[in-house]
Short mmCIF file of C-alpha atoms and ligand atoms in Angstrom, two decimals:
data_model
loop_
_atom_site.label_atom_id
_atom_site.label_comp_id
_atom_site.label_asym_id
_atom_site.label_seq_id
_atom_site.Cartn_x
_atom_site.Cartn_y
_atom_site.Cartn_z
CA MET A 10 35.02 -13.01 98.04
CA LYS A 11 38.53 -12.74 97.16
CA LYS A 12 41.04 -15.56 97.95
CA GLU A 13 44.01 -13.68 98.74
CA ASN A 14 46.42 -16.23 98.57
CA ALA A 15 45.30 -17.95 96.20
CA VAL A 16 46.11 -14.58 94.27
CA GLU A 17 49.30 -14.69 91.78
CA ARG A 18 51.07 -12.03 91.13
CA VAL A 19 51.65 -11.61 86.75
CA ASP A 20 53.15 -8.43 84.58
CA LEU A 21 50.16 -8.30 81.99
CA LEU A 22 46.60 -9.38 81.88
CA ILE A 23 44.99 -8.87 78.71
CA SER A 24 40.97 -9.04 79.22
CA PRO A 25 37.56 -9.34 78.21
CA GLY A 26 38.18 -10.64 74.09
CA THR A 27 37.23 -13.84 72.06
CA VAL A 28 40.46 -15.67 72.67
CA ILE A 29 41.36 -17.08 69.48
CA THR A 30 44.32 -19.83 70.55
CA LEU A 31 44.91 -21.06 67.76
CA ASN A 32 46.59 -24.31 69.34
CA ASP A 33 46.14 -27.72 68.87
CA SER A 34 42.57 -28.10 69.53
CA TRP A 35 41.30 -24.22 68.33
CA ASP A 36 40.38 -23.81 71.62
CA LEU A 37 38.53 -20.45 70.97
CA ILE A 38 37.44 -18.46 74.65
CA PRO A 39 33.91 -15.63 73.78
CA ASP A 40 34.73 -13.48 77.54
CA GLY A 41 38.43 -14.26 77.39
CA ALA A 42 41.63 -13.12 79.47
CA VAL A 43 45.76 -14.21 78.80
CA ALA A 44 47.95 -13.33 82.10
CA VAL A 45 51.31 -13.10 80.48
CA ALA A 46 54.81 -12.85 83.11
CA ASP A 47 57.91 -13.15 82.04
CA GLY A 48 57.22 -12.82 78.36
CA LYS A 49 55.76 -16.00 78.75
CA ILE A 50 51.93 -16.89 78.41
CA ARG A 51 51.23 -17.38 81.84
CA TRP A 52 47.48 -18.83 81.39
CA VAL A 53 44.35 -18.20 79.12
CA GLY A 54 40.79 -18.85 80.37
CA PRO A 55 37.75 -17.58 81.21
CA SER A 56 37.95 -13.53 81.87
CA ARG A 57 35.95 -13.63 84.93
CA ASP A 58 38.70 -17.18 86.38
CA ALA A 59 41.03 -14.47 86.10
CA ALA A 60 39.88 -11.50 88.49
CA GLU A 61 39.67 -14.03 91.26
CA LEU A 62 43.19 -15.48 90.12
CA PHE A 63 45.77 -13.13 89.37
CA GLU A 64 46.86 -10.14 90.25
CA ALA A 65 48.27 -7.83 87.22
CA GLU A 66 50.76 -5.77 87.01
CA GLU A 67 49.23 -4.05 84.27
CA THR A 68 46.01 -4.74 81.86
CA LEU A 69 45.88 -3.73 78.64
CA ASP A 70 41.63 -3.78 78.17
CA ALA A 71 40.82 -5.46 74.92
CA GLY A 72 36.97 -3.93 74.69
CA GLY A 73 35.99 -7.04 73.65
CA GLY A 74 37.59 -7.24 70.59
CA VAL A 75 39.70 -10.57 69.52
CA ILE A 76 42.91 -11.52 71.79
CA MET A 77 45.13 -13.40 69.25
CA PRO A 78 48.44 -15.12 68.57
CA GLY A 79 50.04 -12.33 66.42
CA LEU A 80 50.97 -12.89 62.02
CA ILE A 81 54.77 -13.75 61.73
CA ASN A 82 55.66 -12.65 58.30
CA ALA A 83 57.40 -15.84 57.67
CA HIS A 84 59.85 -13.89 54.38
CA THR A 85 60.24 -9.58 53.95
CA HIS A 86 63.37 -7.38 53.09
CA ALA A 87 62.41 -5.09 55.49
CA SER A 88 64.58 -2.14 54.68
CA MET A 89 62.51 -1.78 51.22
CA THR A 90 60.27 -0.06 52.63
CA LEU A 91 62.59 3.06 51.65
CA PHE A 92 61.48 1.19 47.10
CA ARG A 93 57.75 1.48 48.41
CA GLY A 94 56.45 2.58 45.19
CA LEU A 95 59.95 3.54 43.14
CA ALA A 96 58.98 0.74 40.33
CA ASP A 97 56.46 -0.74 39.61
CA ASP A 98 54.12 -2.58 36.97
CA LEU A 99 57.60 -4.27 35.14
CA GLU A 100 58.72 -7.59 34.68
CA LEU A 101 60.91 -9.41 37.98
CA MET A 102 63.79 -9.46 35.52
CA THR A 103 63.98 -5.72 34.93
CA TRP A 104 62.60 -4.44 38.28
CA LEU A 105 65.37 -6.29 39.58
CA ASN A 106 67.90 -5.70 36.91
CA ASP A 107 67.03 -1.57 35.98
CA TYR A 108 65.89 -0.20 39.39
CA ILE A 109 66.02 -2.55 42.74
CA PHE A 110 69.35 -3.70 42.09
CA PRO A 111 71.33 0.20 41.21
CA ALA A 112 69.08 1.28 44.23
CA GLU A 113 70.85 -1.07 46.56
CA LYS A 114 74.23 -0.02 45.25
CA LYS A 115 73.02 3.75 47.29
CA LEU A 116 71.90 1.55 50.13
CA ASN A 117 74.18 2.15 53.67
CA ARG A 118 74.03 1.42 57.70
CA GLU A 119 72.34 4.29 58.22
CA MET A 120 69.73 3.58 55.70
CA VAL A 121 68.93 0.16 56.22
CA PHE A 122 68.70 1.09 59.67
CA TRP A 123 66.04 3.48 59.17
CA GLY A 124 64.18 1.64 57.05
CA ALA A 125 63.89 -1.53 58.19
CA MET A 126 62.61 0.42 61.69
CA LEU A 127 59.52 1.76 58.76
CA ALA A 128 58.95 -2.12 59.03
CA ALA A 129 58.51 -2.40 62.18
CA ALA A 130 56.44 -0.39 62.89
CA GLU A 131 54.50 -1.46 59.37
CA MET A 132 54.03 -3.78 60.80
CA ILE A 133 53.42 -3.65 64.57
CA ALA A 134 50.75 -1.08 63.76
CA SER A 135 48.55 -3.96 61.43
CA GLY A 136 49.21 -6.83 64.30
CA THR A 137 52.99 -8.95 63.30
CA THR A 138 54.48 -9.33 65.89
CA CYS A 139 57.29 -12.01 63.96
CA PHE A 140 59.53 -11.53 61.40
CA CYS A 141 62.30 -13.28 58.62
CA ASP A 142 64.29 -10.79 57.18
CA MET A 143 67.09 -11.17 54.34
CA TYR A 144 69.09 -8.32 53.45
CA ILE A 145 72.25 -6.32 53.11
CA PHE A 146 73.74 -4.96 56.63
CA GLU A 147 71.68 -7.27 58.44
CA ASP A 148 73.58 -6.04 61.60
CA ARG A 149 71.28 -3.13 61.58
CA VAL A 150 67.87 -4.94 60.58
CA ALA A 151 68.32 -6.82 63.54
CA GLN A 152 69.40 -3.61 65.58
CA ALA A 153 66.15 -2.31 64.56
CA ALA A 154 64.03 -5.00 65.68
CA ALA A 155 65.76 -5.35 68.87
CA ASP A 156 65.26 -1.48 69.33
CA CYS A 157 61.74 -1.78 69.35
CA GLY A 158 61.01 -4.31 70.76
CA ILE A 159 59.95 -6.91 67.99
CA ARG A 160 61.14 -10.28 67.69
CA ALA A 161 62.82 -11.09 63.94
CA VAL A 162 64.85 -13.79 62.65
CA VAL A 163 67.24 -12.05 60.07
CA GLY A 164 70.22 -13.08 57.71
CA GLU A 165 72.91 -11.45 55.90
CA VAL A 166 72.04 -11.86 51.86
CA LEU A 167 74.85 -13.99 50.38
CA TYR A 168 75.71 -14.56 46.39
CA ASP A 169 78.20 -14.59 44.66
CA PHE A 170 79.86 -11.24 43.55
CA PRO A 171 80.89 -8.60 45.97
CA SER A 172 78.69 -6.66 48.70
CA PRO A 173 78.36 -3.91 49.88
CA ASN A 174 78.76 -5.06 53.02
CA TYR A 175 80.86 -7.03 53.93
CA GLY A 176 83.06 -7.04 50.89
CA GLU A 177 83.98 -9.76 49.08
CA SER A 178 82.16 -12.28 48.46
CA SER A 179 83.83 -15.50 50.59
CA ASN A 180 84.05 -12.92 53.61
CA GLY A 181 79.40 -13.17 53.21
CA LEU A 182 80.10 -16.37 55.48
CA SER A 183 82.13 -15.43 58.19
CA PHE A 184 79.98 -12.58 58.21
CA THR A 185 76.77 -14.56 59.29
CA ARG A 186 79.55 -17.09 61.55
CA GLU A 187 79.58 -13.43 63.86
CA LEU A 188 76.61 -12.27 63.46
CA ILE A 189 74.95 -16.06 64.52
CA ALA A 190 77.03 -15.78 67.40
CA GLN A 191 76.62 -10.88 68.20
CA TRP A 192 72.38 -12.60 68.97
CA ARG A 193 72.55 -16.18 70.30
CA ASP A 194 71.26 -15.67 73.74
CA HIS A 195 69.51 -12.23 72.48
CA PRO A 196 65.73 -12.76 73.83
CA LEU A 197 63.68 -10.86 69.77
CA VAL A 198 66.59 -11.98 68.02
CA SER A 199 68.05 -14.26 65.93
CA VAL A 200 69.75 -15.56 63.12
CA ALA A 201 69.35 -17.74 60.60
CA VAL A 202 71.94 -18.54 56.88
CA GLU A 203 70.75 -17.23 53.62
CA PRO A 204 71.85 -17.45 50.45
CA HIS A 205 70.36 -15.25 48.03
CA ALA A 206 69.14 -18.15 45.47
CA VAL A 207 70.59 -20.61 43.30
CA TYR A 208 70.82 -18.20 40.05
CA THR A 209 72.55 -16.22 42.19
CA CYS A 210 74.82 -18.52 43.80
CA SER A 211 77.33 -20.94 43.09
CA PRO A 212 77.23 -24.69 44.42
CA GLU A 213 79.82 -24.72 46.11
CA LEU A 214 78.44 -20.86 48.33
CA LEU A 215 75.30 -23.10 48.38
CA LYS A 216 77.54 -26.04 50.48
CA LYS A 217 79.74 -24.06 52.96
CA CYS A 218 76.16 -22.19 53.59
CA MET A 219 74.86 -25.41 54.84
CA GLU A 220 77.43 -26.62 56.63
CA LEU A 221 77.44 -23.08 58.42
CA ALA A 222 73.41 -23.88 59.03
CA GLU A 223 73.98 -28.01 60.09
CA GLU A 224 76.86 -26.29 62.62
CA THR A 225 75.02 -23.73 64.33
CA GLY A 226 72.35 -25.48 64.77
CA THR A 227 70.65 -22.95 61.86
CA SER A 228 68.25 -22.96 59.15
CA MET A 229 69.38 -22.07 56.16
CA MET A 230 66.90 -20.30 53.63
CA MET A 231 66.79 -19.03 50.40
CA HIS A 232 65.02 -17.80 47.48
CA LEU A 233 63.78 -20.96 45.21
CA ALA A 234 62.09 -21.40 41.80
CA GLU A 235 60.48 -18.18 41.84
CA SER A 236 59.96 -17.82 38.36
CA ARG A 237 60.07 -20.02 34.93
CA GLY A 238 63.06 -17.26 33.65
CA GLU A 239 64.75 -18.73 37.18
CA VAL A 240 63.94 -22.02 36.43
CA ASP A 241 65.23 -21.85 32.23
CA ASP A 242 68.23 -20.11 33.37
CA ILE A 243 69.04 -23.29 36.39
CA VAL A 244 67.78 -26.30 33.58
CA ALA A 245 70.45 -24.59 31.11
CA ARG A 246 72.90 -23.28 33.54
CA TYR A 247 72.58 -27.30 35.04
CA GLY A 248 70.77 -29.81 33.25
CA THR A 249 68.70 -29.68 36.09
CA THR A 250 65.56 -27.93 37.77
CA PRO A 251 66.25 -25.52 40.82
CA VAL A 252 64.65 -27.93 43.66
CA ARG A 253 66.90 -31.31 41.54
CA HIS A 254 70.13 -29.37 41.30
CA LEU A 255 69.75 -28.82 45.26
CA GLY A 256 67.95 -32.33 45.67
CA ALA A 257 71.80 -33.08 44.03
CA LEU A 258 73.90 -31.30 46.23
CA GLY A 259 72.13 -32.76 48.82
CA LEU A 260 71.05 -29.61 50.32
CA LEU A 261 67.69 -30.37 50.82
CA SER A 262 66.49 -30.99 54.50
CA GLU A 263 64.85 -30.14 57.77
CA ARG A 264 66.97 -27.35 57.65
CA PHE A 265 65.98 -25.48 54.61
CA VAL A 266 63.25 -23.14 53.62
CA GLY A 267 62.44 -22.73 50.40
CA ILE A 268 61.28 -19.14 49.60
CA HIS A 269 58.81 -18.70 46.98
CA CYS A 270 58.35 -21.93 45.39
CA VAL A 271 56.44 -20.78 41.99
CA VAL A 272 57.42 -23.07 39.45
CA LEU A 273 56.98 -27.18 41.09
CA ASP A 274 56.33 -30.53 39.68
CA ARG A 275 54.70 -33.07 41.32
CA GLU A 276 58.20 -34.31 41.59
CA GLU A 277 59.82 -31.63 43.66
CA MET A 278 57.03 -31.39 45.79
CA ARG A 279 57.08 -34.85 47.07
CA LEU A 280 61.09 -34.95 47.09
CA MET A 281 60.43 -31.52 49.51
CA ALA A 282 58.03 -33.70 51.36
CA GLU A 283 60.41 -36.57 52.34
CA ALA A 284 62.60 -33.72 52.66
CA GLY A 285 60.86 -32.36 55.50
CA VAL A 286 61.70 -28.76 53.40
CA ARG A 287 59.73 -25.89 54.20
CA VAL A 288 58.55 -22.75 52.32
CA ALA A 289 57.85 -19.74 52.74
CA HIS A 290 54.48 -18.76 50.35
CA ASN A 291 54.36 -14.78 49.40
CA GLN A 292 51.32 -14.21 47.57
CA GLU A 293 50.96 -11.43 46.88
CA SER A 294 54.63 -10.72 45.38
CA ASN A 295 53.97 -13.71 43.76
CA LEU A 296 51.09 -11.60 42.40
CA LYS A 297 51.93 -8.28 41.41
CA LEU A 298 55.89 -9.99 39.42
CA ALA A 299 53.48 -11.64 37.96
CA THR A 300 56.18 -14.65 38.37
CA GLY A 301 52.19 -17.31 38.74
CA ILE A 302 51.24 -19.02 41.68
CA SER A 303 52.32 -21.23 44.42
CA PRO A 304 51.42 -24.99 44.29
CA VAL A 305 50.13 -23.96 48.37
CA PRO A 306 47.07 -26.91 48.70
CA GLU A 307 49.27 -29.33 46.82
CA MET A 308 51.68 -28.68 49.13
CA LEU A 309 50.00 -28.65 52.75
CA GLU A 310 48.43 -31.92 51.41
CA LEU A 311 52.10 -32.90 51.52
CA GLY A 312 52.96 -32.89 54.82
CA ILE A 313 55.15 -30.16 53.89
CA GLU A 314 55.23 -27.59 56.26
CA VAL A 315 54.43 -24.00 54.57
CA GLY A 316 54.54 -19.89 55.91
CA LEU A 317 53.11 -16.68 54.67
CA GLY A 318 55.26 -13.32 53.88
CA THR A 319 54.85 -10.47 52.22
CA ASP A 320 57.31 -11.00 50.33
CA GLY A 321 59.68 -6.91 50.54
CA ALA A 322 57.48 -3.32 50.48
CA ALA A 323 58.96 -2.29 47.11
CA SER A 324 56.66 -5.76 45.32
CA ASN A 325 54.00 -5.76 47.28
CA ASN A 326 53.36 -2.88 48.43
CA ASP A 327 52.68 -3.20 52.06
CA LEU A 328 53.61 -5.26 54.98
CA ASP A 329 49.59 -6.01 55.85
CA MET A 330 49.20 -9.93 56.99
CA PHE A 331 45.81 -9.75 56.98
CA THR A 332 45.38 -8.74 53.86
CA GLU A 333 48.16 -11.13 52.35
CA MET A 334 45.68 -13.98 54.52
CA ASP A 335 43.23 -12.91 52.58
CA PHE A 336 44.74 -13.05 49.10
CA MET A 337 46.41 -16.50 50.24
CA ALA A 338 42.58 -17.38 50.67
CA LYS A 339 40.93 -16.46 47.46
CA VAL A 340 43.40 -16.93 44.61
CA HIS A 341 43.93 -20.38 45.38
CA LYS A 342 40.36 -21.23 45.54
CA GLY A 343 40.33 -19.11 41.83
CA PHE A 344 43.51 -20.92 40.37
CA THR A 345 41.94 -24.13 41.39
CA LEU A 346 38.43 -23.79 40.80
CA ASP A 347 38.25 -25.35 44.29
CA PRO A 348 36.41 -22.45 46.97
CA THR A 349 37.14 -25.81 49.13
CA VAL A 350 41.31 -25.03 49.13
CA MET A 351 42.61 -22.60 51.99
CA ASP A 352 39.65 -22.41 54.06
CA ALA A 353 39.87 -19.24 56.61
CA ARG A 354 40.95 -21.90 59.30
CA SER A 355 44.43 -22.64 57.33
CA CYS A 356 44.64 -19.66 56.23
CA LEU A 357 45.02 -18.62 59.65
CA ARG A 358 47.02 -21.39 60.63
CA VAL A 359 49.29 -20.81 58.04
CA ALA A 360 50.39 -17.57 59.21
CA THR A 361 50.84 -18.33 62.93
CA ARG A 362 51.36 -22.05 63.29
CA GLY A 363 53.24 -22.68 60.00
CA SER A 364 55.22 -19.31 59.45
CA ALA A 365 56.76 -20.14 63.24
CA ALA A 366 57.73 -23.74 62.22
CA VAL A 367 59.06 -22.32 58.77
CA VAL A 368 61.10 -19.45 60.92
CA GLY A 369 62.48 -22.08 63.27
CA LEU A 370 60.29 -20.87 66.07
CA GLY A 371 57.16 -23.22 65.67
CA ASP A 372 57.38 -24.21 69.77
CA ARG A 373 58.16 -20.69 71.01
CA ILE A 374 55.05 -17.93 68.83
CA GLY A 375 51.96 -19.09 66.65
CA ALA A 376 49.69 -19.85 69.65
CA LEU A 377 47.80 -18.29 72.89
CA GLU A 378 48.65 -21.61 75.43
CA GLU A 379 50.94 -21.54 78.25
CA GLY A 380 55.23 -21.43 77.83
CA ARG A 381 55.05 -19.97 74.72
CA ALA A 382 56.08 -16.31 74.25
CA ALA A 383 53.33 -13.56 74.72
CA ASP A 384 53.49 -12.00 71.61
CA ILE A 385 49.67 -11.12 70.98
CA ILE A 386 47.34 -9.19 69.59
CA VAL A 387 44.19 -7.94 69.74
CA LEU A 388 41.88 -6.22 67.24
CA ASP A 389 39.27 -4.07 67.61
CA PHE A 390 35.52 -6.22 66.28
CA ASP A 391 33.83 -3.01 66.69
CA LYS A 392 33.33 -1.48 63.76
CA PRO A 393 31.51 -1.95 60.73
CA HIS A 394 32.98 -3.96 58.59
CA LEU A 395 33.03 -6.97 61.31
CA THR A 396 29.37 -6.75 61.69
CA PRO A 397 28.07 -9.54 62.76
CA VAL A 398 29.81 -12.01 63.79
CA TYR A 399 28.80 -15.08 62.99
CA ASN A 400 32.81 -16.79 62.44
CA HIS A 401 35.67 -15.28 63.70
CA TYR A 402 38.14 -17.58 61.85
CA SER A 403 36.20 -15.79 58.64
CA HIS A 404 36.37 -12.53 59.48
CA LEU A 405 39.93 -12.35 60.20
CA VAL A 406 40.79 -13.70 56.68
CA TYR A 407 38.59 -12.47 54.93
CA ALA A 408 37.03 -9.24 56.08
CA ALA A 409 39.87 -7.80 58.54
CA SER A 410 42.27 -5.62 58.24
CA GLY A 411 45.84 -4.70 59.96
CA ALA A 412 44.32 -1.57 60.38
CA ASP A 413 41.73 -2.69 62.78
CA VAL A 414 44.34 -4.05 64.71
CA CYS A 415 44.47 -1.99 68.09
CA HIS A 416 46.77 -3.18 70.49
CA THR A 417 50.74 -5.39 69.79
CA VAL A 418 52.38 -7.27 72.48
CA VAL A 419 55.48 -8.77 72.13
CA ASN A 420 57.53 -10.71 75.03
CA GLY A 421 54.83 -9.25 77.16
CA ARG A 422 56.14 -5.76 76.30
CA ILE A 423 53.28 -3.75 74.80
CA LEU A 424 54.37 -1.58 71.65
CA TYR A 425 51.69 -0.89 70.10
CA GLU A 426 48.33 0.28 72.55
CA ASN A 427 44.84 1.65 71.22
CA GLY A 428 46.86 3.44 68.04
CA ARG A 429 50.32 4.81 69.55
CA PHE A 430 53.59 3.02 69.62
CA THR A 431 55.55 2.52 73.05
CA SER A 432 58.90 1.50 71.58
CA LEU A 433 59.81 3.97 69.07
CA ASP A 434 59.50 7.92 67.74
CA ILE A 435 57.37 7.13 64.79
CA GLU A 436 57.25 10.33 63.66
CA GLU A 437 61.49 10.55 63.55
CA VAL A 438 60.66 7.17 61.52
CA LYS A 439 58.46 8.16 58.88
CA ALA A 440 60.72 11.28 58.21
CA ARG A 441 64.17 10.09 58.71
CA VAL A 442 63.06 7.47 56.27
CA ARG A 443 60.98 10.92 53.81
CA GLU A 444 64.82 12.74 54.36
CA LEU A 445 66.69 9.33 53.06
CA ALA A 446 64.34 8.32 50.65
CA ARG A 447 65.33 12.45 47.91
CA GLY A 448 68.75 10.08 47.13
CA PHE A 449 66.58 7.47 45.39
CA GLY A 450 63.29 8.84 43.19
CA ARG A 451 63.99 9.95 39.89
ZN1 ZN B 10 62.42 -12.37 48.55
#
């Protein structure tokens, strides 16, 4: 019997599937549904109740698969999809100085836009609903994200030398200030202050970056302690390690996000934990550039909020957060010789709730619960490599990949449905990038 006056109208109903909420109590609803209204999650519950409670403008058939929060890429350089496979198998500084920096000198606004569009397409198709970016011409990355409907936190890269975007180094902060003002009320895009690293930014610049972050209520994010070479360089220059150098400058705080944090000692981790520093971990990039293994299990144990990122596509070389979780789970077991560290649930938490906190959206995304933004993905579990199912969390980390994602929703809008993009012309994006890539090959 239909209870006419009890029926509530919603914009979107996703059903039926196993709902992995990733909420605080790890609720899992075997035959569940998610209702969406005004870009937010209105309700999560059994699919049989959804039919009685809601009348939906639009429905998305989850086909009995897995309905879960979108993964959050806590650190990338989206437009570096342009340089995917351009130079591999090199030492970090050779890779940067001889290949990546020269290629980046040729970049322009159009290249950054289309590279970011390609990255957004790749992320949408592989279940990432939000990414945190650092690059040049970041206003174009913001525009690409807004155009195709993916959520993004963007930051113009700041350093002591002139930028192809804003010119003299001293203009970088005012460019960032304008970027923050420009996107302040946007539903999808927000801005962070993003100096490059301690070896490319003077103490004066870093202090000004934090002042701007404090004044505008944003985060300050930078590459930190990525390699032994960086640590040795900073010790030679300042007589102390990168983390202690930042501590001495008064920059370690809840506003600060350290990207990579590979070469750390126990005392540095304690300093970071006490200050409330957040960390973006990039397992595959660290492996590919052979910079080391970040002590993630120790940082988590100390209560540091850790998120997961892919870093740029030139050092990964894809933006698939499912395979990134798989690497993270296994590398830390191998490195610590302890198979119990980084269990499947912990890895999922890092790639969702952890990343959400790291990018400054901890209360808005990362879980399926009423009131959070409707950033939702659906995976097709009717696949040989996902059969049988004893434990969904296990499959999501150890067996699934981005290719198993069939639907992606961001802020209540369907961006990807049964393998089709609804907000971008993928053929155009690929054609533009192939054309632009001609200027970079050797
Ligand atoms: Zn990076």
